[in-house]
Short mmCIF file of C-alpha atoms and ligand atoms in Angstrom, two decimals:
data_model
loop_
_atom_site.label_atom_id
_atom_site.label_comp_id
_atom_site.label_asym_id
_atom_site.label_seq_id
_atom_site.Cartn_x
_atom_site.Cartn_y
_atom_site.Cartn_z
CA MET A 10 -94.94 -23.11 111.39
CA THR A 11 -96.20 -26.68 111.07
CA PRO A 12 -98.88 -27.11 108.40
CA PRO A 13 -102.40 -27.64 109.78
CA ALA A 14 -103.40 -31.21 110.48
CA ARG A 15 -105.58 -32.65 107.71
CA GLU A 16 -108.81 -32.46 109.69
CA GLU A 17 -108.16 -29.13 111.36
CA ASN A 18 -110.49 -26.17 111.00
CA VAL A 19 -108.38 -23.33 109.68
CA ARG A 20 -108.73 -19.59 109.43
CA PRO A 21 -106.41 -16.85 108.11
CA TYR A 22 -103.20 -16.24 109.98
CA GLY A 23 -101.71 -12.79 110.58
CA ASP A 24 -99.94 -12.31 113.85
CA LYS A 25 -101.09 -15.26 115.92
CA LYS A 26 -102.56 -18.57 114.87
CA GLY A 27 -106.33 -18.29 114.54
CA ASP A 28 -106.47 -14.48 114.65
CA GLY A 29 -108.38 -14.41 111.35
CA ALA A 30 -106.41 -11.46 109.92
CA VAL A 31 -107.52 -10.61 106.37
CA GLN A 32 -107.01 -7.78 103.92
CA VAL A 33 -109.70 -6.69 101.47
CA SER A 34 -109.43 -4.13 98.73
CA PHE A 35 -112.18 -2.51 96.69
CA THR A 36 -113.30 0.72 95.07
CA LEU A 37 -116.36 2.72 96.14
CA PRO A 38 -117.98 5.06 93.62
CA VAL A 39 -117.67 8.09 95.90
CA ALA A 40 -115.17 10.93 96.19
CA LYS A 41 -112.43 10.55 98.81
CA SER A 42 -113.59 11.97 102.17
CA ALA A 43 -113.96 11.02 105.84
CA ALA A 44 -117.48 9.84 105.06
CA ALA A 45 -116.16 7.62 102.26
CA THR A 46 -113.68 6.01 104.69
CA GLU A 47 -116.46 5.42 107.20
CA ALA A 48 -118.58 3.88 104.43
CA ALA A 49 -115.69 1.53 103.56
CA LYS A 50 -115.46 0.41 107.21
CA ARG A 51 -119.20 -0.18 107.43
CA TYR A 52 -119.15 -2.12 104.19
CA VAL A 53 -116.42 -4.42 105.50
CA ALA A 54 -118.35 -4.89 108.77
CA LYS A 55 -121.37 -5.93 106.70
CA MET A 56 -119.19 -8.61 105.13
CA GLY A 57 -119.08 -10.17 108.59
CA LEU A 58 -115.53 -9.02 109.31
CA ARG A 59 -114.61 -7.45 112.66
CA GLU A 60 -112.40 -4.49 113.61
CA PRO A 61 -112.13 -2.95 110.12
CA TYR A 62 -109.09 -0.71 109.83
CA VAL A 63 -108.67 1.39 106.68
CA THR A 64 -104.98 1.36 105.85
CA LEU A 65 -105.28 3.03 102.44
CA ALA A 66 -107.88 5.36 100.94
CA GLU A 67 -106.80 6.75 97.62
CA SER A 68 -108.65 8.84 95.09
CA ILE A 69 -108.36 7.11 91.71
CA ALA A 70 -110.81 9.39 89.83
CA PRO A 71 -112.97 12.37 90.84
CA GLU A 72 -115.82 10.18 92.08
CA PHE A 73 -113.97 6.98 92.98
CA THR A 74 -111.92 5.96 96.03
CA TYR A 75 -109.82 2.84 96.32
CA PHE A 76 -109.52 1.21 99.77
CA ILE A 77 -107.37 -1.37 101.45
CA VAL A 78 -108.88 -2.50 104.74
CA TYR A 79 -107.49 -4.87 107.36
CA ALA A 80 -110.01 -6.82 109.46
CA ARG A 81 -110.60 -10.07 111.34
CA ALA A 82 -112.60 -13.05 110.16
CA THR A 83 -114.25 -15.24 112.76
CA HIS A 84 -115.33 -18.15 110.60
CA ASP A 85 -113.11 -21.04 109.56
CA VAL A 86 -112.96 -23.82 107.02
CA ASP A 87 -112.74 -27.55 107.64
CA MET A 88 -109.85 -29.10 105.71
CA ALA A 89 -111.34 -32.59 106.03
CA GLY A 90 -112.75 -34.00 102.83
CA ILE A 91 -111.53 -31.18 100.59
CA VAL A 92 -110.56 -32.58 97.23
CA ALA A 93 -109.05 -30.21 94.67
CA GLU A 94 -107.26 -31.68 91.71
CA GLU A 95 -104.23 -30.10 90.06
CA ALA A 96 -102.42 -31.01 86.89
CA PRO A 97 -100.04 -33.88 87.64
CA ALA A 98 -96.57 -32.41 87.16
CA ALA A 99 -93.45 -33.52 88.98
CA ALA A 100 -91.08 -30.87 90.33
CA LEU A 101 -88.39 -31.26 87.67
CA GLY A 102 -85.84 -28.72 86.47
CA ARG A 103 -85.35 -27.61 82.87
CA GLU A 104 -82.18 -29.60 82.29
CA GLU A 105 -83.72 -32.84 83.50
CA ILE A 106 -86.88 -32.31 81.43
CA ASP A 107 -84.80 -31.49 78.33
CA ARG A 108 -82.68 -34.59 78.84
CA GLU A 109 -85.70 -36.84 79.29
CA LEU A 110 -87.60 -35.39 76.33
CA SER A 111 -84.57 -35.94 74.06
CA ARG A 112 -83.98 -39.45 75.41
CA ARG A 113 -87.61 -40.54 75.12
CA PHE A 114 -88.58 -38.89 71.83
CA GLY A 115 -85.32 -38.33 69.94
CA ARG A 116 -86.70 -35.18 68.30
CA ARG A 117 -87.84 -31.70 69.29
CA ILE A 118 -91.39 -31.52 70.64
CA VAL A 119 -93.47 -28.92 68.78
CA VAL A 120 -95.47 -26.73 71.17
CA LEU A 121 -97.79 -23.97 69.93
CA GLY A 122 -98.97 -21.20 72.23
CA CYS A 123 -101.65 -18.55 71.75
CA ALA A 124 -104.50 -16.48 73.11
CA LEU A 125 -107.65 -17.03 71.07
CA GLU A 126 -109.93 -14.79 69.02
CA SER A 127 -110.68 -11.49 70.84
CA ASP A 128 -108.32 -12.08 73.77
CA ALA A 129 -105.40 -9.61 73.49
CA HIS A 130 -103.64 -10.49 76.76
CA THR A 131 -100.14 -11.80 76.14
CA VAL A 132 -98.30 -11.41 79.45
CA GLY A 133 -99.36 -14.77 80.93
CA LEU A 134 -98.58 -16.59 77.68
CA ASP A 135 -95.19 -14.89 77.41
CA ALA A 136 -94.42 -15.86 81.01
CA ILE A 137 -94.65 -19.49 79.96
CA PHE A 138 -92.93 -19.16 76.55
CA ASN A 139 -90.43 -16.32 76.76
CA MET A 140 -86.76 -17.34 76.71
CA LYS A 141 -86.05 -15.05 79.66
CA GLY A 142 -88.72 -16.74 81.75
CA TYR A 143 -90.82 -15.68 84.70
CA ALA A 144 -90.29 -15.79 88.46
CA GLY A 145 -86.78 -17.17 88.01
CA ASP A 146 -87.92 -20.04 85.78
CA TYR A 147 -86.86 -20.08 82.11
CA GLY A 148 -89.64 -20.19 79.51
CA LEU A 149 -90.22 -23.00 77.00
CA GLU A 150 -88.21 -21.19 74.30
CA ARG A 151 -85.14 -21.94 76.41
CA TYR A 152 -85.68 -25.71 76.27
CA GLY A 153 -83.44 -27.39 73.70
CA ALA A 154 -85.84 -30.32 73.32
CA ILE A 155 -88.86 -28.10 72.68
CA ASP A 156 -89.63 -26.24 69.47
CA ALA A 157 -91.72 -23.54 71.19
CA ARG A 158 -93.75 -21.33 68.88
CA ASN A 159 -95.54 -18.45 70.54
CA LEU A 160 -98.22 -17.33 68.06
CA GLY A 161 -99.22 -14.36 70.22
CA ALA A 162 -102.69 -13.05 70.94
CA GLN A 163 -105.96 -12.85 69.02
CA VAL A 164 -105.26 -15.94 66.95
CA PRO A 165 -108.41 -17.28 65.25
CA VAL A 166 -109.38 -20.82 66.28
CA ALA A 167 -109.30 -21.93 62.63
CA GLU A 168 -105.71 -20.67 62.31
CA VAL A 169 -104.60 -22.68 65.34
CA VAL A 170 -106.18 -25.79 63.88
CA ARG A 171 -104.47 -25.16 60.54
CA LEU A 172 -101.09 -24.79 62.28
CA VAL A 173 -101.62 -27.93 64.34
CA ARG A 174 -101.96 -29.84 61.09
CA GLU A 175 -99.14 -28.01 59.26
CA THR A 176 -96.56 -28.23 62.06
CA ARG A 177 -97.66 -31.66 63.33
CA ALA A 178 -97.77 -30.03 66.74
CA ASP A 179 -97.45 -32.21 69.82
CA ALA A 180 -99.17 -29.70 72.10
CA VAL A 181 -101.22 -26.52 72.07
CA LEU A 182 -101.09 -24.14 75.02
CA VAL A 183 -103.93 -21.64 75.19
CA SER A 184 -103.95 -18.59 77.41
CA ALA A 185 -107.46 -17.41 78.36
CA THR A 186 -107.53 -14.16 80.29
CA VAL A 187 -110.70 -12.26 79.52
CA THR A 188 -113.65 -14.04 81.12
CA GLN A 189 -116.37 -11.44 80.60
CA ASN A 190 -119.66 -13.15 79.72
CA GLU A 191 -117.83 -16.49 79.86
CA ILE A 192 -116.07 -15.65 76.59
CA HIS A 193 -113.06 -17.77 77.63
CA VAL A 194 -115.26 -20.85 77.88
CA ARG A 195 -116.63 -20.25 74.39
CA HIS A 196 -113.19 -19.81 72.82
CA LEU A 197 -111.65 -22.74 74.65
CA THR A 198 -114.58 -24.97 73.70
CA ASP A 199 -114.52 -23.84 70.06
CA LEU A 200 -110.93 -25.00 69.76
CA VAL A 201 -111.73 -28.45 71.16
CA ASP A 202 -114.75 -28.75 68.87
CA MET A 203 -112.82 -27.77 65.75
CA LEU A 204 -109.89 -30.06 66.55
CA GLU A 205 -112.35 -32.90 67.06
CA ALA A 206 -114.15 -32.13 63.82
CA GLU A 207 -110.81 -32.26 61.96
CA GLY A 208 -109.80 -35.52 63.67
CA LEU A 209 -106.84 -33.82 65.35
CA ARG A 210 -107.88 -33.70 69.01
CA ASP A 211 -106.21 -36.95 70.04
CA ARG A 212 -102.96 -35.99 68.29
CA VAL A 213 -102.24 -33.03 70.56
CA VAL A 214 -101.89 -32.40 74.25
CA LEU A 215 -104.21 -29.49 74.99
CA ILE A 216 -103.43 -27.19 77.89
CA ALA A 217 -105.31 -24.10 79.04
CA GLY A 218 -103.98 -21.42 81.37
CA GLY A 219 -104.95 -18.06 82.80
CA ALA A 220 -105.98 -16.15 85.88
CA ARG A 221 -109.46 -17.73 86.03
CA VAL A 222 -108.46 -21.17 84.76
CA ASP A 223 -107.87 -24.21 86.95
CA HIS A 224 -107.33 -27.87 86.28
CA ALA A 225 -110.96 -28.84 87.00
CA LEU A 226 -112.37 -26.25 84.58
CA ALA A 227 -109.88 -27.21 81.86
CA LYS A 228 -110.75 -30.91 82.19
CA GLU A 229 -114.44 -30.09 82.07
CA LEU A 230 -113.92 -28.21 78.80
CA GLY A 231 -112.08 -31.12 77.20
CA TYR A 232 -108.47 -30.08 77.87
CA ASP A 233 -105.79 -32.35 79.30
CA ALA A 234 -104.70 -29.87 81.96
CA GLY A 235 -105.26 -26.37 83.27
CA PHE A 236 -102.88 -24.03 85.06
CA GLY A 237 -103.76 -20.90 87.01
CA PRO A 238 -101.96 -17.94 88.59
CA GLY A 239 -98.34 -18.40 89.57
CA THR A 240 -97.64 -21.13 87.01
CA THR A 241 -94.07 -21.44 85.80
CA ALA A 242 -92.85 -23.02 82.54
CA SER A 243 -91.05 -25.94 84.18
CA ARG A 244 -94.32 -27.18 85.70
CA VAL A 245 -95.95 -27.09 82.28
CA ALA A 246 -92.93 -28.77 80.66
CA ALA A 247 -92.97 -31.48 83.35
CA PHE A 248 -96.64 -32.13 82.62
CA LEU A 249 -95.88 -32.32 78.89
CA LEU A 250 -93.11 -34.83 79.51
CA GLU A 251 -95.43 -36.97 81.62
CA GLU A 252 -98.44 -36.79 79.31
CA LEU A 253 -96.50 -37.34 76.06
CA SER A 254 -94.71 -40.31 77.65
CA ARG A 255 -98.01 -41.76 78.84
CA ARG A 256 -99.46 -41.43 75.34
CA ALA A 257 -96.38 -42.97 73.71
CA ALA A 258 -96.58 -45.93 76.10
CA THR A 259 -100.26 -46.58 75.37
CA ALA A 260 -100.15 -45.91 71.60
CA SER A 261 -100.77 -49.01 69.53
CA PRO A 262 -97.91 -49.82 67.15
CA ALA A 263 -98.62 -48.40 63.65
C1 B12 B 14 -102.16 -6.01 81.28
C2 B12 B 14 -103.68 -6.10 81.17
C3 B12 B 14 -104.26 -5.69 79.96
C4 B12 B 14 -103.45 -5.22 78.77
C5 B12 B 14 -102.91 -6.45 78.04
C6 B12 B 14 -101.57 -6.17 77.36
C7 B12 B 14 -100.91 -7.43 76.93
N1 B12 B 14 -100.08 -7.30 75.94
O1 B12 B 14 -101.13 -8.50 77.47
C8 B12 B 14 -104.52 -4.43 77.95
C9 B12 B 14 -104.48 -2.98 78.35
C10 B12 B 14 -104.41 -4.54 76.44
C11 B12 B 14 -105.81 -5.04 78.48
C12 B12 B 14 -107.00 -4.95 77.81
C13 B12 B 14 -108.20 -5.44 78.32
N2 B12 B 14 -108.41 -5.97 79.51
CO1 B12 B 14 -106.98 -6.46 80.70
N3 B12 B 14 -105.76 -6.68 82.17
C14 B12 B 14 -104.49 -6.56 82.25
C15 B12 B 14 -104.03 -6.85 83.70
C16 B12 B 14 -103.74 -5.48 84.35
C17 B12 B 14 -102.82 -7.72 83.89
C18 B12 B 14 -102.89 -9.09 83.22
C19 B12 B 14 -101.49 -9.66 83.27
O2 B12 B 14 -100.69 -9.36 82.42
N4 B12 B 14 -101.17 -10.46 84.33
C20 B12 B 14 -99.83 -10.98 84.58
C21 B12 B 14 -99.70 -12.43 84.13
C22 B12 B 14 -98.28 -12.92 84.37
O3 B12 B 14 -100.59 -13.17 84.91
P1 B12 B 14 -101.61 -14.23 84.27
O4 B12 B 14 -102.18 -13.73 83.01
O5 B12 B 14 -102.54 -14.70 85.31
O6 B12 B 14 -100.65 -15.45 83.87
C23 B12 B 14 -100.19 -16.44 84.76
C24 B12 B 14 -101.13 -17.62 84.94
O7 B12 B 14 -102.51 -17.29 84.85
C25 B12 B 14 -100.68 -18.63 83.95
N5 B12 B 14 -101.08 -18.55 82.56
C26 B12 B 14 -101.59 -17.54 81.84
N6 B12 B 14 -101.77 -17.92 80.57
C27 B12 B 14 -101.35 -19.19 80.48
C28 B12 B 14 -101.34 -20.08 79.41
C29 B12 B 14 -100.87 -21.37 79.62
C30 B12 B 14 -100.88 -22.34 78.47
C31 B12 B 14 -100.41 -21.79 80.88
C32 B12 B 14 -99.92 -23.14 81.09
C33 B12 B 14 -100.43 -20.89 81.95
C34 B12 B 14 -100.90 -19.61 81.73
O8 B12 B 14 -99.28 -18.46 83.99
C35 B12 B 14 -98.96 -17.07 84.10
C36 B12 B 14 -97.72 -16.95 84.93
O9 B12 B 14 -97.89 -17.50 86.20
C37 B12 B 14 -105.31 -7.54 84.30
C38 B12 B 14 -105.58 -7.26 85.78
C39 B12 B 14 -104.66 -8.02 86.66
N7 B12 B 14 -104.03 -7.33 87.58
O10 B12 B 14 -104.54 -9.24 86.51
C40 B12 B 14 -106.42 -6.99 83.42
C41 B12 B 14 -107.63 -7.85 83.14
C42 B12 B 14 -107.20 -9.25 82.79
N8 B12 B 14 -108.23 -7.20 81.90
C43 B12 B 14 -109.48 -7.18 81.95
C44 B12 B 14 -110.30 -6.58 80.95
C45 B12 B 14 -111.78 -6.56 81.23
C46 B12 B 14 -109.74 -6.06 79.80
C47 B12 B 14 -110.53 -5.38 78.66
C48 B12 B 14 -111.81 -6.09 78.23
C49 B12 B 14 -110.77 -3.93 79.11
C50 B12 B 14 -111.63 -3.14 78.17
N9 B12 B 14 -112.87 -2.91 78.58
O11 B12 B 14 -111.18 -2.80 77.11
C51 B12 B 14 -109.48 -5.35 77.55
C52 B12 B 14 -109.62 -6.56 76.63
C53 B12 B 14 -108.69 -6.51 75.49
C54 B12 B 14 -108.80 -7.77 74.70
N10 B12 B 14 -109.32 -7.67 73.50
O12 B12 B 14 -108.42 -8.82 75.18
C55 B12 B 14 -110.06 -7.85 83.19
C56 B12 B 14 -110.64 -9.22 82.92
C57 B12 B 14 -111.86 -9.42 83.78
C58 B12 B 14 -112.63 -10.61 83.36
N11 B12 B 14 -113.39 -11.13 84.26
O13 B12 B 14 -112.56 -11.03 82.27
C59 B12 B 14 -108.83 -7.81 84.16
C60 B12 B 14 -108.78 -8.95 85.19
C61 B12 B 14 -108.89 -6.43 84.86
C62 B12 B 14 -110.10 -6.29 85.76
N12 B12 B 14 -109.97 -6.51 87.04
O14 B12 B 14 -111.16 -5.96 85.31
N13 B12 B 14 -105.62 -5.64 79.63
#
């Protein structure tokens, strides 16, 4: 299928172009029954979606039913004028990035990774760091030119700052998963503030990642880049190569 023209109004595609096919899933706080299924259909209709078809109704607790409903949307979105920034990262493979990092820096780049304070989620962070990799893409621990140190979850901000100083880290990669009450914003901001207070902010490339993180949010919070769902390590490594090279080129001679 050819991608939509830049100024085209687009809508979801299922079977035929423009059919508006969507799938929604949600849980209603009612026991599984025919009435619950009817309620799910009516709820989807109230969302402005047509022809709701319940394809799954499953009891997940005595008073809760989980639904997957297919339906048709009739509205569309105009692609014209949409601007959404993403972290600049060339599509490079691990071997090329390794070669370039070694050639340009002549030493191993120290990269720290963590989830901050109360955040105990490690899977996203491990996907980026773990030697075995994620989605067919090896993690940073596999890169010969990168000294990748995964500090794990629930690392206090002050400890990260201490390790930045001690290891002379080139980059810090923070995974922020829990967003309840904007806690991720607070933790991410605390790290920037403390690095700034210690005069270390400009010495490290700061990257944030997580399910609710994007490049725009990360930039707004004082990070150099942000990566969301589906990120693979080579994209992050390519960004590191680009950003560290840019900094080296603009650094004034000591
Ligand atoms: C597994 C899991 C847990 C496990 C974590 C185990 C572990 N060792 O990690 C356990 C059971 C401990 C847990 C606990 C909690 N969890 Co939880 N958890 C999940 C779950 C099911 C999967 C998350 C996951 O592993 N995703 C897979 C990875 C690969 O995806 P990812 O994190 O998005 O990572 C990718 C990108 O985002 C990006 N990325 C991520 N990090 C980084 C970092 C960098 C630097 C970069 C570049 C990229 C990057 O790259 C990754 C690969 O592409 C999600 C629901 C879901 N389906 O997403 C809830 C979820 C994240 N949890 C949630 C909640 C609320 C909690 C609890 C608060 C529940 C509770 N009331 O106790 C606790 C909090 C514990 C704590 N102190 O942090 C909510 C968060 C909602 C919100 N708005 O904040 C979710 C979304 C569930 C939900 N729908 O309510 N959880």
